């Protein structure tokens, strides 16, 4: 695909003020009754979505990307726990005048998707949860150590360490993803600050260590769970646990892939996600 | 969908002779370089494919359904093991002049898909394996007992016992599948004979108890594995084992479903299978 063909890389950043905090977001796509709101991973900003995925989803619906509190160009102080992050995201969704939406939550965003569906079930029609885990997942107990290992690497290897497997094929595909994140030249989002990162490390770790408060069996929405074969950060088996706990969930595992499962197979993911959002009940 | 809209329910049965045995098959769909050959479950004949699935696949490719040796309207004596069944299916594929094809193998047919890819890797481009297990799967050790329980039920309950979960939703969907199997009125295939059934029970059980001979890590074709959440016959976890053993496999689990996973979500399966066969590499 020609770089110029992506709409996502040129859509302007907008701002909305909620409770005296200015939130950055981007909206694109075909106006639709039910938009999909996208919530990002640890350290992720508006620049961390694969244009193939965002444009692919936007062909069939409105796609809204949000920088949560204190992240990227959004103001405020990033909470140190998923529940408060979820309440913030719900406030932004309300402020945008959305009465019902779907959620695409990646990694930390997939934790928020679970907590938001628990907090406000009527607000969310369907959920897509990529590379995530249920509360109490043991893999997250060592999240700070994994971050420390990753942060010791130079930026490209850091990205590959988390999102790719060791195979050449996986590394090549995730390198392509990484390159696509830099197609956008103008009006780029700020990187996550050290304060935001520190708070997110706490939130991610606590998702694994704090008491379990969400009853996943009460999430009655259709849920699509996507994961790679070798996600060390979340432990790939965590997605099977999610699938077994949520009554109306589809689980899809991609081959030879790590935390960046849907980044590695973006066209396949777009087909599966659009099919799920358009037709699955 | 209107009953008359299905092509599968009116396509004539054809016959081809191989090694003095006359095999029954049906072929429909859009002529394509790579057809998909469909191999059926225990006791299944040409009448046991869901018309929604066969017509859905046939919109984008040629679909060929085969009664294997001694099953339905095919002659010969059903082998009591998967290897010999696989050799027979390969003979039929060769006799049909097919140089390369995809396989859709359901249950027992999914065992054949594995054995056929092992025997003749160059003949098969991609595999779809639904409701199956690898060699050595412990769930199959008690296959004869499960069959005994199922056969004690009246026909509709027998079908539901194997293919549906206990939920009303699953039972309703699988009842619809069962009804679709009787849309075809003319030139119906014979039911599997008691001889064929006895041999198949042996083959299915031996797949679990005989020594493992196939190295699944050598199956390099793209493979799509589909399974239900609660397949008692195969044990749903067997599909995860397949996924972990085959290097380039996608695994999809459907919600609240048993051995009839793809029958319960036929439209979703058609989208996913066509996407996989058309574009996944």
Coordinates of C-alpha atoms in Angstrom, one line a residue:
Chain A
X1 CA 0.0 0.0 0.0
X2 CA 1.2 3.5 -0.9
X3 CA 2.0 5.6 2.2
X4 CA -0.2 8.4 0.9
X5 CA -3.2 6.1 0.9
X6 CA -3.5 6.0 4.7
X7 CA -6.0 8.4 6.1
X8 CA -4.9 7.8 9.7
X9 CA -1.4 9.4 9.1
X10 CA -2.9 12.8 8.2
X11 CA -6.1 13.0 10.3
X12 CA -5.8 16.0 12.6
X13 CA -5.5 15.6 16.4
X14 CA -8.5 17.0 18.2
X15 CA -8.9 18.0 21.9
X16 CA -11.8 17.8 24.3
X17 CA -11.9 19.1 27.9
X18 CA -13.3 17.0 30.7
X19 CA -13.0 17.9 34.4
X20 CA -10.4 20.6 33.5
X21 CA -8.2 18.1 31.7
X22 CA -7.6 18.4 27.9
X23 CA -7.7 15.0 26.2
X24 CA -6.1 14.4 22.8
X25 CA -8.0 12.2 20.3
X26 CA -8.3 11.4 16.6
X27 CA -11.4 10.4 14.8
X28 CA -11.7 9.1 11.3
X29 CA -13.8 6.7 9.1
X30 CA -17.3 6.2 7.9
X31 CA -19.8 7.8 10.2
X32 CA -21.6 4.9 12.0
X33 CA -24.2 4.4 14.7
X34 CA -21.6 2.5 16.8
X35 CA -18.1 3.8 16.6
X36 CA -15.1 1.8 17.9
X37 CA -13.0 3.5 20.5
X38 CA -9.3 2.3 20.6
X39 CA -7.3 2.2 23.9
X40 CA -3.6 1.7 23.7
X41 CA -0.8 -0.3 25.3
X42 CA 1.8 0.6 27.9
X43 CA 3.7 3.7 26.7
X44 CA 1.5 3.8 23.6
X45 CA 0.2 7.1 22.3
X46 CA -1.9 8.1 19.2
X47 CA 1.2 7.3 17.1
X48 CA 1.3 3.6 18.2
X49 CA -1.6 2.3 16.1
X50 CA -0.8 0.5 12.9
X51 CA -2.2 2.6 10.0
X52 CA -3.2 -0.6 8.2
X53 CA -5.4 -1.6 11.1
X54 CA -6.9 1.9 11.7
X55 CA -7.6 2.5 8.1
X56 CA -8.9 -1.0 7.6
X57 CA -11.4 -0.6 10.5
X58 CA -12.3 3.0 9.4
X59 CA -13.5 1.7 6.0
X60 CA -16.5 0.3 7.7
X61 CA -17.1 2.4 10.8
X62 CA -16.0 5.5 12.8
X63 CA -12.7 4.9 14.7
X64 CA -11.8 7.1 17.6
X65 CA -8.4 6.9 19.2
X66 CA -7.8 8.4 22.7
X67 CA -4.8 9.3 24.7
X68 CA -5.8 8.5 28.2
X69 CA -5.0 10.8 31.2
X70 CA -1.5 12.1 31.3
X71 CA -0.4 10.1 28.1
X72 CA 0.9 11.7 24.9
X73 CA -0.8 15.0 24.3
X74 CA -3.5 14.5 27.0
X75 CA -3.2 16.5 30.2
X76 CA -3.6 15.4 33.8
X77 CA -1.8 12.8 35.9
X78 CA -1.8 9.2 34.8
X79 CA -3.5 7.0 37.4
X80 CA -1.6 4.1 38.9
X81 CA -4.4 1.6 38.5
X82 CA -6.7 0.3 35.8
X83 CA -10.0 1.2 37.5
X84 CA -9.2 4.9 37.6
X85 CA -7.9 4.8 34.0
X86 CA -11.2 3.1 33.0
X87 CA -13.2 5.8 34.7
X88 CA -11.3 8.5 32.8
X89 CA -11.8 6.8 29.5
X90 CA -15.5 6.5 30.2
X91 CA -15.6 10.3 31.0
X92 CA -14.0 11.0 27.6
X93 CA -16.4 8.8 25.8
X94 CA -19.3 10.5 27.5
X95 CA -17.9 13.9 26.7
X96 CA -17.7 13.0 23.0
X97 CA -21.4 12.4 23.1
X98 CA -21.2 8.7 22.5
X99 CA -24.2 6.7 23.8
X100 CA -22.9 3.3 22.7
X101 CA -19.6 2.1 21.3
X102 CA -17.3 -0.8 20.7
X103 CA -13.9 -1.0 22.3
X104 CA -10.6 -2.2 20.8
X105 CA -8.3 -2.5 23.7
X106 CA -4.7 -3.5 23.2
X107 CA -2.6 -4.9 26.1
X108 CA -3.2 -2.3 28.9
X109 CA -6.1 -1.1 26.8
X110 CA -7.5 -4.7 27.0
X111 CA -7.5 -4.5 30.8
X112 CA -9.4 -1.2 30.5
X113 CA -11.9 -2.9 28.1
X114 CA -12.7 -5.5 30.8
X115 CA -13.0 -2.9 33.6
X116 CA -15.1 -0.5 31.5
X117 CA -17.5 -3.3 30.5
X118 CA -17.8 -4.1 34.2
X119 CA -18.4 -0.5 35.2
X120 CA -20.8 0.5 32.4
X121 CA -22.1 -2.6 30.6
X122 CA -24.8 -0.7 28.7
X123 CA -22.3 1.7 27.2
X124 CA -20.4 -1.0 25.3
X125 CA -21.8 -3.1 22.5
X126 CA -18.8 -5.4 21.7
X127 CA -15.2 -5.7 22.8
X128 CA -12.0 -6.6 21.0
X129 CA -9.2 -7.5 23.4
X130 CA -5.8 -8.0 21.9
X131 CA -2.7 -9.2 23.9
X132 CA -4.3 -8.9 27.3
X133 CA -4.9 -10.9 30.5
X134 CA -7.5 -11.2 33.2
X135 CA -7.0 -9.7 36.6
X136 CA -4.6 -11.8 38.7
X137 CA -2.5 -13.0 35.8
X138 CA 0.8 -14.3 37.2
X139 CA 2.8 -13.2 34.2
X140 CA 2.3 -9.6 35.3
X141 CA 4.0 -10.1 38.7
X142 CA 7.3 -9.8 36.9
X143 CA 6.2 -6.9 34.6
X144 CA 8.7 -4.4 36.1
X145 CA 11.6 -6.8 35.5
X146 CA 10.5 -7.3 31.9
X147 CA 10.3 -3.5 31.4
X148 CA 13.7 -3.1 32.8
X149 CA 15.1 -5.7 30.4
X150 CA 13.3 -4.0 27.4
X151 CA 14.4 -0.5 28.4
X152 CA 18.0 -1.6 28.4
X153 CA 17.8 -2.2 24.6
X154 CA 18.0 0.4 21.9
X155 CA 14.6 1.6 20.6
X156 CA 14.1 -0.7 17.6
X157 CA 15.3 -3.8 19.6
X158 CA 13.1 -2.7 22.5
X159 CA 10.1 -2.8 20.1
X160 CA 11.0 -6.2 18.6
X161 CA 11.8 -7.6 22.1
X162 CA 8.2 -7.1 23.2
X163 CA 6.2 -7.3 19.9
X164 CA 8.0 -10.0 17.9
X165 CA 9.2 -13.5 18.4
X166 CA 12.8 -14.5 17.7
X167 CA 12.0 -15.7 14.2
X168 CA 13.2 -13.7 11.2
X169 CA 9.7 -13.7 9.7
X170 CA 8.2 -12.3 12.9
X171 CA 11.0 -9.7 13.3
X172 CA 10.6 -8.6 9.7
X173 CA 6.9 -8.1 10.0
X174 CA 7.1 -6.2 13.2
X175 CA 9.9 -4.1 11.8
X176 CA 7.4 -3.1 9.0
X177 CA 4.9 -2.2 11.7
X178 CA 7.4 -0.1 13.4
X179 CA 8.2 1.7 10.2
X180 CA 4.5 2.4 9.5
X181 CA 4.3 4.2 12.9
X182 CA 6.6 6.8 11.4
X183 CA 4.8 7.5 8.2
X184 CA 3.0 10.4 9.9
X185 CA 5.2 13.4 9.8
X186 CA 3.1 16.3 11.0
X187 CA 1.5 17.0 14.3
X188 CA 2.9 13.9 16.0
X189 CA 1.9 13.1 19.5
X190 CA 4.4 13.5 22.4
X191 CA 6.0 10.3 23.7
X192 CA 4.7 9.1 27.1
X193 CA 6.4 10.9 29.9
X194 CA 8.4 9.2 32.6
X195 CA 5.6 10.0 35.1
X196 CA 3.0 8.3 32.8
X197 CA 5.3 5.3 32.3
X198 CA 5.9 4.9 36.1
X199 CA 2.1 5.1 36.8
X200 CA 1.4 2.6 34.0
X201 CA 4.0 0.1 35.3
X202 CA 2.2 0.2 38.6
X203 CA -1.2 -0.2 36.9
X204 CA -0.1 -3.2 34.8
X205 CA 1.7 -4.9 37.7
X206 CA -1.3 -4.3 40.1
X207 CA -3.6 -5.9 37.5
X208 CA -1.7 -9.1 38.2
X209 CA -1.2 -8.7 42.0
X210 CA -4.3 -6.8 43.3
X211 CA -7.4 -8.8 44.4
X212 CA -9.7 -9.8 41.5
X213 CA -12.8 -7.6 41.5
X214 CA -14.3 -8.2 38.1
X215 CA -16.6 -11.1 37.4
X216 CA -15.8 -11.9 33.8
X217 CA -18.8 -14.3 33.6
X218 CA -21.0 -11.2 33.8
X219 CA -19.5 -9.7 30.6
X220 CA -22.3 -10.6 28.3
X221 CA -21.2 -8.6 25.3
X222 CA -19.7 -10.4 22.3
X223 CA -15.9 -10.4 22.8
X224 CA -13.2 -11.1 20.3
X225 CA -9.9 -12.1 21.9
X226 CA -6.7 -12.0 19.8
X227 CA -3.3 -13.2 20.9
X228 CA 0.0 -14.4 19.6
X229 CA 1.6 -17.8 20.2
X230 CA 4.5 -16.5 22.3
X231 CA 3.5 -13.4 24.2
X232 CA 6.0 -13.4 27.1
X233 CA 4.6 -10.2 28.7
X234 CA 1.1 -11.4 29.1
X235 CA 1.7 -15.1 28.8
X236 CA -0.3 -16.3 25.8
X237 CA -2.2 -18.7 28.0
X238 CA -3.8 -15.7 29.7
X239 CA -6.0 -15.2 26.6
X240 CA -7.3 -18.7 26.9
X241 CA -8.2 -17.9 30.5
X242 CA -10.1 -14.8 29.3
X243 CA -11.9 -16.8 26.7
X244 CA -12.9 -19.5 29.2
X245 CA -14.3 -16.9 31.6
X246 CA -16.2 -14.7 29.2
X247 CA -19.4 -16.4 28.1
X248 CA -19.7 -15.1 24.5
X249 CA -16.1 -14.8 23.4
X250 CA -14.2 -15.9 20.3
X251 CA -10.5 -16.6 20.8
X252 CA -8.0 -16.3 17.9
X253 CA -4.3 -17.2 18.2
X254 CA -2.0 -16.2 15.4
X255 CA 1.1 -18.2 14.5
X256 CA 4.7 -17.4 15.4
X257 CA 3.8 -14.1 17.1
X258 CA 4.4 -12.3 20.4
X259 CA 2.7 -9.3 22.0
X260 CA 2.3 -7.7 18.6
X261 CA 0.0 -10.4 17.3
X262 CA -2.4 -8.1 15.4
X263 CA 0.5 -5.9 14.2
X264 CA 2.0 -8.9 12.6
X265 CA -1.1 -9.9 10.7
X266 CA -2.8 -6.5 10.2
X267 CA -4.8 -7.4 7.1
X268 CA -6.1 -10.6 8.6
X269 CA -6.9 -8.9 11.8
X270 CA -8.9 -6.2 10.0
X271 CA -11.0 -8.8 8.2
X272 CA -11.7 -10.7 11.4
X273 CA -12.4 -7.6 13.4
X274 CA -14.7 -6.0 10.8
X275 CA -16.5 -9.4 10.5
X276 CA -16.9 -9.6 14.2
X277 CA -18.1 -6.0 14.7
X278 CA -20.4 -6.1 11.7
X279 CA -22.1 -9.4 12.1
X280 CA -21.2 -11.5 15.2
X281 CA -23.9 -11.6 17.9
Chain B
X1 CA -31.8 -17.9 3.4
X2 CA -34.3 -19.5 1.1
X3 CA -33.9 -23.2 0.7
X4 CA -33.9 -23.0 -3.1
X5 CA -30.9 -20.7 -2.9
X6 CA -28.5 -23.5 -1.9
X7 CA -26.6 -25.1 -4.8
X8 CA -25.3 -27.9 -2.7
X9 CA -28.7 -29.4 -2.2
X10 CA -29.2 -30.0 -5.9
X11 CA -25.8 -30.7 -7.2
X12 CA -25.7 -34.3 -8.7
X13 CA -23.6 -37.0 -7.1
X14 CA -20.8 -38.2 -9.4
X15 CA -18.7 -41.4 -9.3
X16 CA -15.1 -42.2 -10.1
X17 CA -13.5 -45.6 -10.1
X18 CA -10.2 -46.1 -8.5
X19 CA -8.6 -49.6 -8.0
X20 CA -11.9 -51.2 -8.8
X21 CA -13.8 -49.2 -6.2
X22 CA -16.5 -46.7 -7.2
X23 CA -16.2 -43.5 -5.1
X24 CA -19.1 -41.1 -4.7
X25 CA -18.3 -37.4 -4.8
X26 CA -19.9 -34.0 -5.4
X27 CA -18.3 -31.0 -7.0
X28 CA -19.6 -27.4 -7.1
X29 CA -18.6 -23.8 -7.1
X30 CA -16.4 -21.5 -9.0
X31 CA -13.7 -23.2 -11.0
X32 CA -10.4 -22.4 -9.3
X33 CA -6.8 -23.4 -9.6
X34 CA -6.8 -24.8 -6.1
X35 CA -10.1 -26.6 -5.1
X36 CA -10.9 -27.5 -1.5
X37 CA -11.5 -31.1 -0.8
X38 CA -13.8 -31.8 2.2
X39 CA -13.4 -34.9 4.3
X40 CA -16.2 -35.9 6.7
X41 CA -16.6 -36.9 10.4
X42 CA -17.4 -40.3 11.9
X43 CA -20.6 -41.7 10.2
X44 CA -20.7 -38.6 8.0
X45 CA -21.6 -38.9 4.3
X46 CA -22.2 -36.4 1.5
X47 CA -25.4 -35.4 3.3
X48 CA -23.6 -34.3 6.5
X49 CA -22.2 -31.0 5.2
X50 CA -24.0 -27.8 6.2
X51 CA -25.3 -26.2 2.9
X52 CA -24.5 -22.7 4.3
X53 CA -20.8 -23.7 4.6
X54 CA -20.5 -25.6 1.3
X55 CA -22.3 -22.9 -0.7
X56 CA -20.3 -20.2 1.2
X57 CA -17.0 -21.8 0.3
X58 CA -18.2 -22.6 -3.2
X59 CA -18.8 -18.9 -4.0
X60 CA -15.1 -18.4 -4.0
X61 CA -13.7 -21.7 -5.1
X62 CA -14.4 -25.2 -6.4
X63 CA -15.5 -27.5 -3.5
X64 CA -15.3 -31.2 -3.8
X65 CA -16.9 -33.6 -1.2
X66 CA -15.8 -37.2 -1.1
X67 CA -17.3 -40.3 0.5
X68 CA -14.2 -42.2 1.6
X69 CA -13.9 -46.0 1.1
X70 CA -17.0 -48.0 2.2
X71 CA -18.9 -44.9 3.4
X72 CA -22.2 -43.7 2.0
X73 CA -22.4 -44.4 -1.7
X74 CA -18.7 -45.3 -2.1
X75 CA -17.8 -48.9 -2.5
X76 CA -15.0 -50.9 -0.9
X77 CA -14.3 -51.8 2.7
X78 CA -13.7 -49.0 5.2
X79 CA -10.2 -49.3 6.7
X80 CA -9.8 -49.5 10.4
X81 CA -7.1 -46.9 10.6
X82 CA -6.5 -43.3 9.6
X83 CA -3.3 -44.0 7.5
X84 CA -5.2 -46.3 5.1
X85 CA -8.1 -44.0 4.9
X86 CA -5.7 -41.2 4.0
X87 CA -4.1 -43.2 1.3
X88 CA -7.5 -43.9 -0.2
X89 CA -8.5 -40.2 -0.1
X90 CA -5.2 -39.4 -1.9
X91 CA -5.9 -42.0 -4.6
X92 CA -9.3 -40.4 -5.2
X93 CA -7.8 -36.9 -5.3
X94 CA -5.2 -38.1 -7.8
X95 CA -7.8 -39.9 -9.9
X96 CA -9.8 -36.6 -10.1
X97 CA -6.8 -35.1 -11.8
X98 CA -6.1 -32.7 -9.0
X99 CA -2.4 -31.6 -8.8
X100 CA -2.8 -29.4 -5.7
X101 CA -5.7 -28.8 -3.3
X102 CA -6.7 -27.5 0.1
X103 CA -8.3 -29.8 2.6
X104 CA -11.2 -29.1 4.9
X105 CA -11.2 -32.0 7.4
X106 CA -13.9 -32.2 10.1
X107 CA -13.3 -34.5 13.1
X108 CA -12.1 -37.8 11.6
X109 CA -11.5 -35.8 8.4
X110 CA -9.2 -33.6 10.4
X111 CA -7.1 -36.6 11.3
X112 CA -6.9 -37.5 7.7
X113 CA -5.8 -34.0 6.8
X114 CA -2.8 -34.4 9.2
X115 CA -1.9 -37.8 7.8
X116 CA -2.4 -36.7 4.2
X117 CA -0.1 -33.6 4.7
X118 CA 2.4 -36.0 6.2
X119 CA 2.2 -38.5 3.3
X120 CA 2.1 -36.1 0.4
X121 CA 3.1 -32.6 1.5
X122 CA 3.4 -31.2 -2.0
X123 CA -0.2 -32.1 -2.9
X124 CA -1.8 -29.9 -0.2
X125 CA -1.6 -26.1 -0.2
X126 CA -3.5 -25.3 3.0
X127 CA -5.4 -27.2 5.6
X128 CA -8.5 -26.4 7.6
X129 CA -8.9 -28.7 10.6
X130 CA -12.2 -28.5 12.5
X131 CA -13.0 -30.4 15.7
X132 CA -10.0 -32.6 15.6
X133 CA -7.1 -33.8 17.7
X134 CA -3.4 -34.9 17.2
X135 CA -2.4 -38.5 17.4
X136 CA -2.2 -39.8 20.9
X137 CA -5.1 -37.6 22.2
X138 CA -6.3 -39.1 25.5
X139 CA -9.9 -38.1 24.9
X140 CA -10.1 -40.7 22.1
X141 CA -9.3 -43.6 24.5
X142 CA -12.9 -43.5 25.6
X143 CA -14.4 -42.9 22.1
X144 CA -16.2 -46.3 22.0
X145 CA -17.9 -45.5 25.3
X146 CA -19.0 -42.0 24.1
X147 CA -20.4 -43.6 20.9
X148 CA -22.3 -46.2 23.0
X149 CA -23.9 -43.4 25.0
X150 CA -24.7 -41.4 21.9
X151 CA -26.2 -44.4 20.0
X152 CA -28.5 -45.0 23.0
X153 CA -30.3 -41.7 22.2
X154 CA -33.0 -41.1 19.5
X155 CA -31.5 -39.6 16.3
X156 CA -32.0 -35.9 17.0
X157 CA -30.8 -36.1 20.6
X158 CA -27.8 -38.1 19.3
X159 CA -26.9 -35.3 17.0
X160 CA -27.3 -32.7 19.7
X161 CA -25.4 -34.8 22.2
X162 CA -22.3 -34.7 20.1
X163 CA -22.5 -31.4 18.2
X164 CA -24.2 -29.0 20.7
X165 CA -23.5 -27.9 24.2
X166 CA -26.3 -28.1 26.9
X167 CA -27.3 -24.4 26.3
X168 CA -30.6 -23.6 24.7
X169 CA -28.8 -21.3 22.2
X170 CA -26.4 -24.0 21.1
X171 CA -29.1 -26.6 20.9
X172 CA -31.3 -24.3 18.8
X173 CA -28.4 -23.5 16.4
X174 CA -27.4 -27.1 16.0
X175 CA -31.1 -28.1 15.5
X176 CA -31.1 -25.7 12.6
X177 CA -28.0 -27.3 11.1
X178 CA -29.6 -30.7 11.4
X179 CA -32.7 -29.4 9.6
X180 CA -30.5 -28.1 6.8
X181 CA -29.0 -31.5 6.3
X182 CA -32.5 -32.6 5.1
X183 CA -33.2 -29.8 2.6
X184 CA -31.9 -32.1 -0.2
X185 CA -34.6 -34.4 -1.2
X186 CA -33.3 -36.2 -4.4
X187 CA -30.5 -38.6 -4.8
X188 CA -29.5 -38.7 -1.2
X189 CA -26.5 -40.6 -0.1
X190 CA -26.9 -43.9 1.8
X191 CA -26.3 -43.8 5.6
X192 CA -22.9 -45.2 6.7
X193 CA -23.2 -49.0 7.1
X194 CA -22.6 -50.8 10.4
X195 CA -19.4 -52.2 8.9
X196 CA -18.2 -48.7 8.1
X197 CA -19.1 -47.4 11.5
X198 CA -17.3 -50.3 13.2
X199 CA -14.1 -49.7 11.2
X200 CA -14.3 -45.9 11.9
X201 CA -14.7 -46.5 15.6
X202 CA -11.5 -48.5 15.5
X203 CA -9.7 -45.8 13.4
X204 CA -10.8 -43.0 15.7
X205 CA -9.9 -44.9 18.9
X206 CA -6.5 -46.0 17.5
X207 CA -5.7 -42.4 16.6
X208 CA -5.6 -41.9 20.3
X209 CA -4.0 -45.1 21.4
X210 CA -1.6 -46.1 18.6
X211 CA 2.0 -44.8 18.6
X212 CA 2.5 -41.3 17.3
X213 CA 4.0 -41.4 13.8
X214 CA 3.4 -37.9 12.4
X215 CA 5.7 -35.1 13.2
X216 CA 3.3 -32.1 13.2
X217 CA 6.2 -29.7 13.3
X218 CA 7.0 -30.8 9.7
X219 CA 3.6 -29.6 8.5
X220 CA 4.7 -26.3 6.9
X221 CA 1.4 -25.5 5.2
X222 CA -0.8 -22.7 6.6
X223 CA -3.3 -24.4 8.8
X224 CA -6.6 -23.0 10.2
X225 CA -7.7 -24.9 13.3
X226 CA -11.3 -24.4 14.4
X227 CA -12.9 -25.8 17.6
X228 CA -15.7 -25.3 20.1
X229 CA -15.4 -24.4 23.7
X230 CA -16.8 -27.7 24.9
X231 CA -16.1 -30.5 22.6
X232 CA -16.2 -33.6 24.8
X233 CA -15.5 -36.1 22.0
X234 CA -12.1 -34.5 21.1
X235 CA -11.5 -32.5 24.2
X236 CA -11.3 -28.9 23.1
X237 CA -7.8 -28.6 24.5
X238 CA -6.6 -31.0 21.7
X239 CA -6.9 -28.2 19.2
X240 CA -4.6 -26.1 21.3
X241 CA -2.1 -29.0 21.2
X242 CA -2.5 -29.1 17.4
X243 CA -1.9 -25.3 17.2
X244 CA 1.2 -25.5 19.4
X245 CA 2.7 -28.3 17.3
X246 CA 2.0 -27.0 13.8
X247 CA 4.3 -24.1 13.0
X248 CA 2.1 -21.9 10.8
X249 CA -1.3 -22.4 12.3
X250 CA -4.2 -20.1 13.3
X251 CA -6.4 -21.3 16.1
X252 CA -10.0 -20.1 16.5
X253 CA -12.3 -21.2 19.3
X254 CA -16.0 -20.3 19.1
X255 CA -18.1 -19.6 22.2
X256 CA -20.6 -22.0 23.8
X257 CA -20.1 -24.7 21.3
X258 CA -19.2 -28.4 21.2
X259 CA -18.1 -30.8 18.4
X260 CA -20.3 -28.9 15.9
X261 CA -18.4 -25.6 16.3
X262 CA -18.4 -24.6 12.6
X263 CA -22.0 -25.8 12.2
X264 CA -23.1 -23.5 15.0
X265 CA -21.4 -20.4 13.4
X266 CA -21.6 -21.3 9.7
X267 CA -21.6 -17.7 8.3
X268 CA -18.7 -16.7 10.5
X269 CA -16.8 -19.9 9.6
X270 CA -17.3 -19.2 5.9
X271 CA -15.9 -15.7 6.2
X272 CA -12.9 -16.9 8.2
X273 CA -12.3 -19.9 6.0
X274 CA -12.5 -18.0 2.7
X275 CA -10.2 -15.3 4.1
X276 CA -7.7 -17.9 5.2
X277 CA -7.8 -19.8 1.9
X278 CA -7.7 -16.7 -0.3
X279 CA -5.1 -14.6 1.5
X280 CA -3.3 -16.2 4.5
X281 CA 0.3 -17.3 3.8

